[in-house]
Backbone as a ProteinNet text record, in pm:
[ID]
protein_1_A
[PRIMARY]
MSSDWDEMRRKARLLENEIDSKLVSLNKINSSGAVNFNADHSRVVNKRAVFESLSSDVENLISKLTKLNNDMTDYVEMNKSQHNGPALHHTVRRHREILRDYGTEFNRACTNIKNQLEREDLLSGGSTSDSEFSAINNRAKSSDYLLRENDSINSCDRLVDEHISIAMSVKENLQSQKSGLGDINKRIQHLTRKYPAINNVINKIRVKKRKDTIILAAVISTCLILLFIYVMH
[TERTIARY]
1751.1	1646.6	1625.2	1608.7	1612.7	1714	1845.1	1932.2	1946.9	1856.2	1860.3	1715.7	1626.3	1514.7	1566.7	1666.9	1670.1	1758.3	1850.8	1949.3	1803.6	1748.6	1612.6	1610.9	1547	1455.8	1573.8	1701.6	1844.5	1866.1	1852.8	1863.8	1693.8	1623.1	1461.8	1479.2	1528.9	1547	1661.2	1730	1874.4	1819.8	1762.4	1679.4	1563.9	1539.8	1403	1448.8	1532.7	1654.8	1713.2	1742.8	1831.3	1681.7	1618.3	1436.9	1464.2	1448	1360.7	1469.2	1556.5	1666.1	1629.6	1646.8	1680.4	1512.5	1436	1232.3	1273.6	1363.2	1394.4	1444.6	1527.3	1612.7	1564.2	1413	1366	1252.8	1232.9	1105	1169.6	1271.3	1387.7	1355	1429.8	1391.6	1241.8	1182.9	1028.1	1010.8	1047.8	1087.1	1133.3	1228.1	1299.2	1231.6	1139.4	1109.5	1145.3	1021	1027.2	1147.4	1199.7	1267.1	1207.2	1284.6	1221.5	1235	1117.7	1085.2	1252.4	1307.8	1383.9	1495.8	1525	1632	1719.1	1844	1939.5	1879	1864	1838	1947.4	2084.6	2188.2	2127.7	2079.6	2022.8	1904.5	1782.9	1746.2	1719.1	1851.9	1912.2	2009.6	2067.9	2171.2	2028.9	1916	1787.4	1744.5	1699.7	1678.1	1774.5	1897.2	2011.3	2036.7	1972.9	1956.9	1842	1743.6	1652.4	1600.8	1713	1748.9	1785	1911.4	1996	1953.3	1809.1	1799.8	1669.7	1593	1472.3	1536	1671.5	1677.5	1791.7	1809	1857.9	1694.8	1633.8	1543.2	1435.3	1451.5	1372.6	1442.6	1598.9	1648.1	1631.3	1623.4	1625.7	1470	1405	1244.2	1265.5	1308.9	1274.1	1434.4	1514.2	1543.6	1460.1	1399.5	1317.7	1194.2	1149	1042.6	1068.1	1161.8	1219	1263.9	1303.6	1380	1221.9	1110.7	959.9	908.1	974.6	918.8	993.1	1103.7	1127.3	1186.8	1129.6	986.3	917.2	865.2	710.3	728.5	797.4	838.3	873.4	944.8	985.9	901.1	870.8	699	642.3	633.3	534.4	525.2	721.6	761.8	761	718.3	793.5	648.2	533.5	419.1	365.2	415.9	352.3	414.9	512.9	569	484	481.9	449	471.8	585.2	551.8	532.8	470.2	406.5	318.3	186.4	148.8	193.8	325.5	410.5	416.3	530.6	558.5	485	425.2	278.8	270.6	270.5	214.7	351.2	525	593.1	617.9	589.9	580	542	339.1	243	317.2	360.2	431	519.9	608.4	778.8	674.1	573.7	462.7	398.2	371.8	311	401.2	569.7	592.6	699.3	687.3	729.5	603.8	507.9	377.9	387.4	373.4	339.6	509.9	615.2	751.6	717.8	648.5	625.9	486.7	441.7	326.9	383.4	471.3	553.6	596.2	685.8	739.5	710.3	632.1	489.3	441.2	459.2	357.2	494.2	589	713.4	793.6	747.7	840.6	741.7	557.5	486.4	501	479.2	568.5	668.9	760.1	839.8	875.5	874.9	845.4	725.8	642.7	530.4	610.1	711.9	774	894.7	912.4	1023.9	988.3	872.5	809.3	826.4	738.1	766.6	886.6	974.4	1048	1162	1136.1	1163.1	1091.3	976.7	863.5	901.9	953.3	995.1	1094.2	1246	1381	1385.8	1308.9	1290.2	1214.3	1132.9	1110.5	990.9	900.5	819.2	679.5	668	556.9	449.8	302.4	196.6	69.5	-26.3	-119.9	-173.1	-217.2	-267.1	-129.6	-20.9	40.5	69.2	62.7	39.7	-61	-195.7	-310.7	-320.3	-217.5	-254	-162.9	-18.4	61.5	-37.9	-105.4	-162.7	-223	-327.8	-444	-401.4	-283.5	-162	-141.1	-140.6	-109.1	-190	-328.2	-438.7	-460.3	-484.5	-498.9	-427.8	-275.4	-231.5	-261.2	-266.7	-327.2	-385.8	-500.2	-627.4	-604.8	-564	-570.9	-445.1	-346.1	-264	-380.4	-420.9	-577	-660.3	-662	-718.2	-663.9	-538.3	-429.4	-424.6	-372.8	-369.4	-479.1	-633.6	-756.2	-784.4	-673.8	-761.5	-610.4	-510.5	-386.4	-439	-534	-565.4	-681.5	-762.4	-884.1	-847.3	-705	-641.6	-620.3	-517.2	-449.4	-565.1	-663.5	-850.9	-856	-900.8	-953.9	-831.5	-672.4	-584.1	-571.3	-694.6	-670.1	-773	-904	-982.1	-1017.5	-889.5	-845.6	-768.2	-698.2	-603.1	-699.8	-801.3	-891.1	-919.8	-986.1	-1096.2	-1001.9	-879.3	-760.7	-808.7	-642.1	-708.3	-800.1	-922.4	-1044.1	-1062.6	-1024.3	-1070.1	-981.7	-860	-735.4	-783.7	-816.4	-906.4	-1016.3	-1079.6	-1142.2	-1156.8	-1037	-1036.6	-938.6	-857.2	-799.7	-926.1	-998.3	-1128.3	-1197.9	-1201.9	-1318.4	-1158.7	-1033.7	-937.6	-1002.5	-953.3	-1001.7	-1128.7	-1191.6	-1351.1	-1324.5	-1239.1	-1253	-1154.6	-1037.3	-976.7	-1053.4	-1163.9	-1210.9	-1306.5	-1390.9	-1479.4	-1362.9	-1251	-1186.9	-1154.9	-1116.6	-1124.8	-1209.1	-1328.1	-1433	-1453.7	-1459.6	-1473.7	-1386.2	-1267.9	-1127.9	-1212.3	-1233.7	-1299.7	-1455.3	-1495.3	-1617.2	-1573.6	-1438.5	-1379.2	-1274.8	-1220.2	-1105.4	-1230.6	-1364.6	-1398.5	-1581.2	-1617.8	-1726.5	-1863	-1864.8	-1947.3	-1994.2	-1914.6	-1917.2	-2031	-2011	-2057.4	-2159.6	-2264.3	-2391.4	-2433.4	-2335.8	-2471.2	-2510.2	-2430.5	-2430.8	-2547.7	-2559.1	-2669.4	-2752.2	-2797.9	-2914.3	-2947.9	-2877.8	-2949.7	-3008.6	-3011.4	-3014.9	-3158.8	-3107.2	-3263.2	-3335.4	-3338.1	-3475	-3499.4	-3394.3	-3456.2	-3539.7	-3482	-3579.2	-3712.4	-3702.9	-3812.1	-3998.6	-3866.5	-3968.4	-4071.4	-3975.1	-3991.4	-4116.7	-4114.6	-4246.5	-4401.2	-4315.4	-4413.3	-4543.3	-4445.2	-4497.8	-4549.6	-4483.3	-4560.2	-4641.5	-4677.6	-4831.7	-4879.5	-4889.5	-4994.3	-5025.6	-4969.5	-4976.5	-5033.3	-5082.6	-5164.2	-5356.9	-5281	-5402.7	-5467.1	-5429.4	-5498	-5547.7	-5480.1	-5506.7	-5680.9	-5643.2	-5771.2	-5898.2	-5880.6	-6003.5	-6013.6	-5962.3	-5960	-6090.9	-5991.9	-6101.2	-6243.2	-6237.9	-6410.7	-6434.1	-6361.8	-6508.9	-6556.4	-6477.1	-6542.3	-6559.1	-6597.7	-6702.1	-6793.1	-6835.6	-6954.6	-7033
2664.1	2564.5	2491	2618.4	2569.5	2494.3	2525.1	2462.4	2253.7	2280.9	2148.9	2024	2140.9	2131.6	2067.6	2174.4	2152.7	2012.2	1992.6	1875	1726.9	1725.4	1617.6	1614.6	1675.5	1706.5	1656	1691.5	1678.4	1513.3	1453	1315.8	1251.6	1282.6	1234.3	1204.8	1330.5	1295	1177.8	1153.4	1074.6	934.3	964.1	816.4	782.3	854.7	868.3	802.4	879.2	846.3	704.6	644.8	550.2	389.9	452.1	318.5	301.2	428.7	422.8	350.2	393	263.9	92.8	123.5	-54.9	-89.7	-13.5	-69.5	-116.9	10.1	4	-206.8	-201.4	-318.8	-429.9	-429.7	-562.5	-583.8	-461.7	-483.8	-558.4	-560.5	-568.9	-735	-768.8	-895	-1041.6	-914.7	-979.3	-926.6	-855.1	-886.3	-989.6	-1020.1	-1100.4	-1308.4	-1280.1	-1401.2	-1517.5	-1608	-1793.3	-1837.9	-1891.9	-2034.1	-2152.2	-2191.6	-2321.6	-2430.7	-2500.4	-2656.2	-2715.1	-2749.1	-2842.6	-2765.1	-2683.7	-2540.2	-2554.4	-2559.1	-2568.9	-2453	-2502.4	-2485.4	-2379.2	-2368.7	-2274.7	-2120.7	-2129.5	-2002.2	-1906.2	-2020.9	-1964.4	-1880.7	-2002	-2019.5	-1867.4	-1830.7	-1673.6	-1560.5	-1616.8	-1499.4	-1505.2	-1593.3	-1622.9	-1474.2	-1503.1	-1433	-1357.9	-1260.6	-1127.7	-1034.6	-1150.8	-1091.6	-1092.4	-1145.7	-1156.5	-1031.9	-964.3	-886.3	-756.5	-720.5	-626.5	-593.5	-655.5	-632.7	-618	-689.3	-639.7	-539.7	-450.2	-323.4	-229	-278	-182.4	-157	-320.5	-228.2	-184.9	-179.1	-118	1.4	46.1	206.6	262.4	165.6	230.6	241.4	151.8	192	326.1	345.1	435.1	619.4	579.3	675.9	691.5	587.6	583.1	727.6	582.2	785.8	863	879.2	997.8	1145.7	1061.9	1129.6	1119.6	1045.6	1098.6	1213.9	1182	1319.9	1486.1	1455.7	1546.4	1625.8	1497	1523.3	1602.8	1527.7	1625	1779	1720.5	1881.2	2018.2	1932.6	2079.8	2083.2	1933	1956.7	2085.2	2090.7	2199.1	2320.3	2312.9	2479.3	2526	2407.5	2457.8	2602	2700.3	2784.5	2932.1	2842.8	2985.9	3029.2	3111.4	3144.1	3046.3	2942.6	2832.5	2737.6	2757.8	2598.6	2546.4	2544.8	2486.1	2486.3	2512	2474	2372.7	2356.5	2246.5	2156.6	2189.1	2047.3	2002.1	2038.3	2006.1	1894.5	1930.2	1860.8	1797.3	1761.2	1653.6	1535.5	1578.9	1465.9	1432	1513.2	1456.2	1333.3	1394.1	1268	1121.1	1166.8	1042.7	968.5	1037.9	994.6	963	958.6	890.8	750	776.5	643.7	554.9	597.2	508.4	437.5	521.8	422.5	366.9	446	323.3	164	137.4	33.8	-59.1	15	-49.8	-65	-40.3	-71.3	-189.3	-143.3	-336.9	-395	-383.5	-520.2	-597	-531.7	-613.3	-612.4	-582	-631.4	-784.4	-807.3	-829.8	-967.9	-996	-1073.9	-1142.3	-1022.6	-1120.1	-1175.5	-1140.3	-1215.8	-1346.6	-1366.6	-1439.8	-1602.5	-1541.7	-1654.8	-1687.8	-1590.9	-1634	-1710.3	-1728.5	-1772.5	-1946.9	-1900.2	-2069.2	-2166.9	-2048.6	-2111.8	-2173.1	-2185.6	-2191.3	-2307.9	-2245.9	-2403.1	-2536.5	-2474.7	-2601.8	-2622.8	-2541	-2595.5	-2622.7	-2559	-2625.3	-2772.4	-2810.2	-2936.3	-3014	-2966	-3118.3	-3175.2	-3153.3	-3264.3	-3140.6	-3043.7	-2972.1	-3060.4	-3016.5	-3096.9	-2970.3	-2957	-2906.4	-2886.5	-2957.3	-2837.2	-2748.8	-2804.8	-2740.9	-2551.6	-2583.4	-2509.9	-2361.4	-2441.4	-2396	-2356.6	-2348.4	-2357.7	-2216.7	-2241.8	-2070.8	-1991.5	-2032.4	-1889.4	-1862.8	-1947.9	-1847.7	-1791.4	-1810.7	-1711.4	-1670.6	-1589.5	-1498.7	-1406.1	-1482.4	-1369.3	-1320.1	-1382.9	-1312.8	-1205.4	-1228.7	-1116.9	-1000.1	-1041.6	-925.2	-825	-953.1	-807.8	-740.8	-800	-732.9	-675.1	-626.2	-499.1	-394.2	-435.1	-312.4	-267.3	-337.5	-310.8	-201.3	-237.4	-134.7	-38.3	-19.2	94.3	197.5	156.1	204.6	307.4	196.1	309.6	408.7	386.3	478.5	571.7	562.9	680.3	734.7	682.2	755.3	805.6	756	843.8	984.3	980.3	1089.2	1202	1128.1	1208	1281.5	1212.8	1283.1	1382.5	1341.2	1413.5	1570	1590.5	1672.9	1770.3	1713.5	1797.1	1828.5	1773.3	1786.8	1960.9	1953.3	2073.6	2159.7	2143.3	2285.3	2333.7	2247	2238.7	2358	2309.5	2428	2581.1	2534.2	2680.5	2730.5	2723.4	2810.7	2836.8	2747.6	2734	2939.7	2874.1	3055.5	3133.1	3123.9	3215.9	3307.2	3234.2	3283.4	3306.3	3252	3265.5	3534.1	3438.1	3551.2	3697	3647.6	3754.3	3823.9	3702.5	3769.2	3871.2	3817.9	3927.6	4032.8	4060.6	4216.4	4254.2	4187.8	4213.2	4281.8	4198.6	4283.6	4411.6	4380	4514.2	4636.7	4662.8	4744.7	4765.4	4710.2	4725.5	4771.2	4764.5	4821.2	4979.8	4969.3	5104.2	5216.5	5130.7	5196.4	5293.1	5211.6	5213	5332	5307.8	5391.4	5600.1	5504	5710.5	5748.8	5642.1	5721.9	5773.5	5701	5745.1	5886.6	5861.8	6022	6129.7	6085.9	6212.9	6165.5	6239.1	6232.4	6253.6	6333	6429.2	6281.1	6215.2	6081.9	6002.7	5990.4	5824.3	5934.2	6069	6167.4	6091.6	6179.3	6168.1	5959.9	5888.5	5813.3	5771.5	5741.8	5742.6	5802.9	5949.8	5954.9	5880.6	5891.2	5763.2	5659.7	5639.7	5494.3	5513.8	5617.8	5711.5	5682.6	5768.7	5841.7	5694.3	5567.4	5444.1	5372.1	5394.8	5303	5345.4	5470	5563.9	5531.9	5550.3	5507.6	5339.7	5282.4	5150.2	5177.1	5218.8	5204.6	5259.4	5382.2	5443.9	5344.9	5335.1	5189	5131.7	5036	4938.4	4964.7	5114.1	5152.2	5192.7	5216.9	5272.4	5130.3	5022.9	4910.8	4886.7	4836	4763.6	4923.9	5032.4	5030.6	5053.8	4995.8	4949.4	4855.1	4722.3	4590.6	4571.8	4673.4	4691.2	4720.2	4900.3	4894.4	4813	4763.5	4660.8	4530.3	4496.1	4425	4430.8	4565.4	4643.6	4644.7	4687.1	4672.4	4533.9	4471.6	4315.3	4258	4308.6	4217.5	4292.7	4384.4	4517.1	4458.1
513.2	535.1	350.3	263.8	113	78.5	127.2	62	103.8	198.3	287.6	147.2	108.4	45.9	-135.2	-174.7	-268	-305.8	-197.2	-163	-161.7	-141.9	-100.2	-203.1	-329.7	-435.1	-555.7	-539.3	-590.2	-565.1	-481.2	-459.4	-496.8	-497.7	-540.3	-658.1	-688.9	-899.9	-948.7	-845.2	-891.9	-909.6	-762.6	-767.2	-870.6	-826.8	-965.5	-1107.9	-1126	-1287.6	-1276.7	-1129.6	-1116.5	-1163.9	-1072.5	-1073.2	-1232.6	-1292.8	-1415	-1538.5	-1495	-1566.7	-1561.4	-1424.6	-1350.9	-1462.3	-1433.4	-1428.2	-1652.6	-1699.9	-1826.8	-1874.1	-1758	-1777.2	-1787.7	-1647.1	-1601.4	-1701.6	-1824.7	-1877.4	-2004.8	-2025.3	-2141.5	-2136.4	-2012.6	-1935.7	-2004.1	-1976.8	-2020.9	-2140.1	-2259.4	-2330.6	-2405.7	-2357	-2458.6	-2498.9	-2455.1	-2497.8	-2451.5	-2505	-2336.8	-2481.8	-2408.8	-2446.9	-2509.9	-2612.3	-2692.3	-2603.7	-2599.4	-2564.3	-2560.3	-2430.2	-2382.5	-2437.2	-2413	-2460.2	-2309	-2365.3	-2220.5	-2109.9	-2004.1	-1869.8	-1823.3	-1842.9	-1845.9	-1840.4	-1974	-1987.1	-1926.1	-1872.6	-1748.2	-1606.3	-1608	-1505.3	-1471.8	-1602.3	-1583.9	-1598.3	-1691.2	-1654.4	-1595.4	-1474.5	-1354.1	-1212.5	-1292.6	-1192.9	-1190.3	-1357	-1374.4	-1327.5	-1349	-1306	-1147.8	-1080.7	-860.6	-864	-939.9	-956	-956.1	-1062.5	-1083.1	-1001.1	-962.5	-896.6	-715	-680.9	-563	-569.8	-643.6	-638.5	-666.8	-770.3	-739.2	-626.6	-587	-478.3	-343.8	-322.1	-297.7	-273.5	-445.7	-448	-431.4	-452.6	-416.8	-270.9	-209.9	-114.7	-17.9	-34.1	-61.3	-40.7	-201.6	-227.8	-177.8	-123.6	34.1	167.3	186.3	285.4	272.6	154.9	135.1	91.2	65.5	36.9	159.1	307.4	437.2	471.2	484.9	476.9	416	302.6	240.9	292.4	305.4	391.2	535.1	595.5	717.2	728.1	598.7	640	571.3	452.7	402.7	526.2	633.1	800.9	836.9	818.9	970.6	900.5	805.1	726.1	603.4	660.4	613	610.2	726.2	747.8	632.5	601.1	466.1	399	273.7	179.6	67.6	21.8	-47.9	-53.9	42.8	119	12.6	-12.7	-177	-216.2	-301.8	-396.3	-317.8	-226.2	-142.3	-162.9	-81.4	-58	-220.3	-306.7	-416.5	-479.5	-487.5	-543	-427.9	-292.4	-268.4	-282.9	-294.5	-411.5	-514.6	-633.5	-788.5	-728.9	-610.1	-626.5	-528.9	-472.5	-393.8	-524	-647.4	-738.9	-887.8	-816.7	-950.6	-838.9	-710.6	-653.4	-672.3	-643.3	-660.1	-805.8	-904.5	-1025.1	-1051.1	-1031.4	-1064.8	-916.2	-875.3	-722.7	-810.3	-877.3	-976.3	-1084.4	-1144.5	-1238.3	-1268.1	-1131.4	-1068.5	-1060	-977.6	-921.8	-1091.1	-1172.8	-1242.3	-1345.5	-1376.2	-1425.3	-1405.5	-1197.2	-1135.8	-1133.2	-1122.1	-1174.7	-1311.3	-1391.9	-1546.4	-1599.2	-1516.6	-1524.1	-1479.9	-1370.6	-1300.4	-1337.2	-1352.9	-1505.5	-1617.7	-1670.2	-1785.3	-1762.1	-1648.8	-1563.4	-1512.2	-1489.6	-1478.3	-1574.8	-1669.5	-1830.6	-1865.1	-1816.1	-1915.7	-1825.3	-1725.3	-1619.4	-1691.1	-1696.2	-1669	-1888.6	-1965.8	-2113.5	-2101	-2002.6	-2032.4	-1980.7	-1914.4	-1825.4	-1933.8	-2017.9	-2119.8	-1997.7	-1874.2	-1819.5	-1806.5	-1895.8	-1894.7	-1916.5	-1838.9	-1869.3	-1968	-1986.7	-2048.5	-1859.4	-1807.8	-1629	-1598	-1631	-1529	-1580.2	-1783.3	-1834.9	-1840.7	-1786.1	-1764.3	-1681.3	-1524.6	-1397.5	-1397.2	-1466.4	-1518.7	-1565.6	-1680.6	-1719.1	-1686.8	-1589.9	-1485.8	-1386.4	-1326.6	-1249.2	-1308.6	-1428.1	-1450	-1517.7	-1541.6	-1543.3	-1476.6	-1354.5	-1199.2	-1226.7	-1193.8	-1142.9	-1212.1	-1363.4	-1441.3	-1460.6	-1407.3	-1318.4	-1242.8	-1149	-1028	-1024.7	-1100.1	-1158.6	-1243.4	-1313.5	-1367.1	-1277.3	-1212.8	-1072.3	-966.2	-965	-895.8	-947	-1090	-1210.5	-1141.4	-1198.6	-1157.6	-1030.1	-906.8	-792.5	-777.6	-801	-821.2	-905.9	-1031.7	-1118.1	-1025.5	-933.8	-886.1	-729.1	-704.5	-576.3	-649.3	-708.9	-769.2	-836.2	-826.1	-919.7	-784.6	-714.2	-620.4	-517.6	-541.6	-448.8	-553.2	-690.4	-812.7	-707.3	-668	-614.1	-472.7	-413.2	-270.3	-328.7	-430.7	-432.9	-510.2	-571.7	-632.1	-463	-388.3	-336.4	-230.3	-214.5	-91.2	-153.4	-331.7	-344.4	-392.3	-353.5	-283.3	-201.6	-131.3	40.5	75.7	-9.5	40	-106.1	-126.7	-193.7	-130	-83.8	36.7	112.1	193.3	337.9	273.5	135.1	133.8	82	48.4	11.6	162.1	239.4	390.9	463	410.4	466.6	416.8	317.4	245	282.9	300.7	335.2	453.4	563.1	717.6	699.5	583.3	608.1	592.4	459.9	439.3	552.9	640.1	793.4	870.7	875.7	949.5	914.5	775.9	754.5	750.4	681.9	761.3	876.7	999.3	1171.9	1191.8	1082.9	1093.9	1119.6	960.1	887.7	993.6	1080.8	1076.6	1258.5	1325.5	1424.9	1411.2	1308.4	1251.5	1248.1	1127.8	1071.2	1169.1	1290.7	1365.6	1295.8	1236.5	1124.1	1015	961.9	907.1	953.8	1098.4	1182.8	1227.2	1207.4	1250.1	1152.1	1043.2	854.6	847.8	864.8	943	998.3	1130.2	1197	1173.4	1047.5	1084.7	977.4	866.6	771.9	803.7	901	962	1052.7	1128.1	1199	1092.9	961.8	875	791.6	764.1	708.4	837.5	918.4	1019.8	1111.7	1072.3	1040.4	911.8	807.1	719.5	665.6	750.8	750	828.3	956	1068.2	1029.5	911.6	833	725.7	648.4	577.9	635	685.7	808.9	844	917.5	979.7	821.1	724.3	641.4	528.5	536.5	475.1	543	704.5	837.9	785.3	791.9	840.3	679.4	565	433.5	443.7	477.7	511.9	634	722.3	800.1	743.4	611.8	593.4	525.1	432.7	365.3	427.8	476.3	531.1	623	639.9	707.7	614.3	511.2	377.3	304.6	304.3	249.5	352.7	541.6	625.2	607.1	547.3	538	437.8
[MASK]
+++++++++++++++++++++++++++++++++++++++++++++++++++++++++++++++++++++++++++++++++++++++++++++++++++++++++++++++++++++++++++++++++++++++++++++++++++++++++++++++++++++++++++++++++++++++++++++++++++++++++++++++++++++++++++++++++++++++++

């Protein structure tokens, strides 16, 4: 079973490295700059072809990594009773965070490149109007805003996951302490059964304590009654 887990982790790391490499190539397209006005349209076509090829590759890799993450989650659920269950959960959560970050970065890069290609198409065609540029820029700003909001939501999700992880650790510690106290109680009961004299001493202490409590209550009650009689007279 451990070999299956190691193999899945190895494949996940390979896919993550490959996705990272493809995203770097995508970002290079985005940072290559726009073409000049009335530039050769073939350059835009070539750029679009490279973008579509890379984006298709990244989509396939992300799909494979998503399936692999699901398989890892299923594996952890089937083996959650093992002593290293929390560590496995943490590993799966980390791989899912990496996948989510890659998805966010991929969507951002695709949006920016598509907007850039639209502008370049208009520039290379020489038929750009101010209203068209304004519409494209507005779409780009809206997309950037949505991506920033998505990043904020993802950050909140990670923060919640961290707090849940801390809470689970506290719960495990409390359960461990409860188990320890239960063991101590069982040992005391075992000793009292094994050594009746100890049990007798404990019972005598309890009886004496109960008597002392009754006597103290009687004294206090008597004092209160006498005080009440004195006040009334």
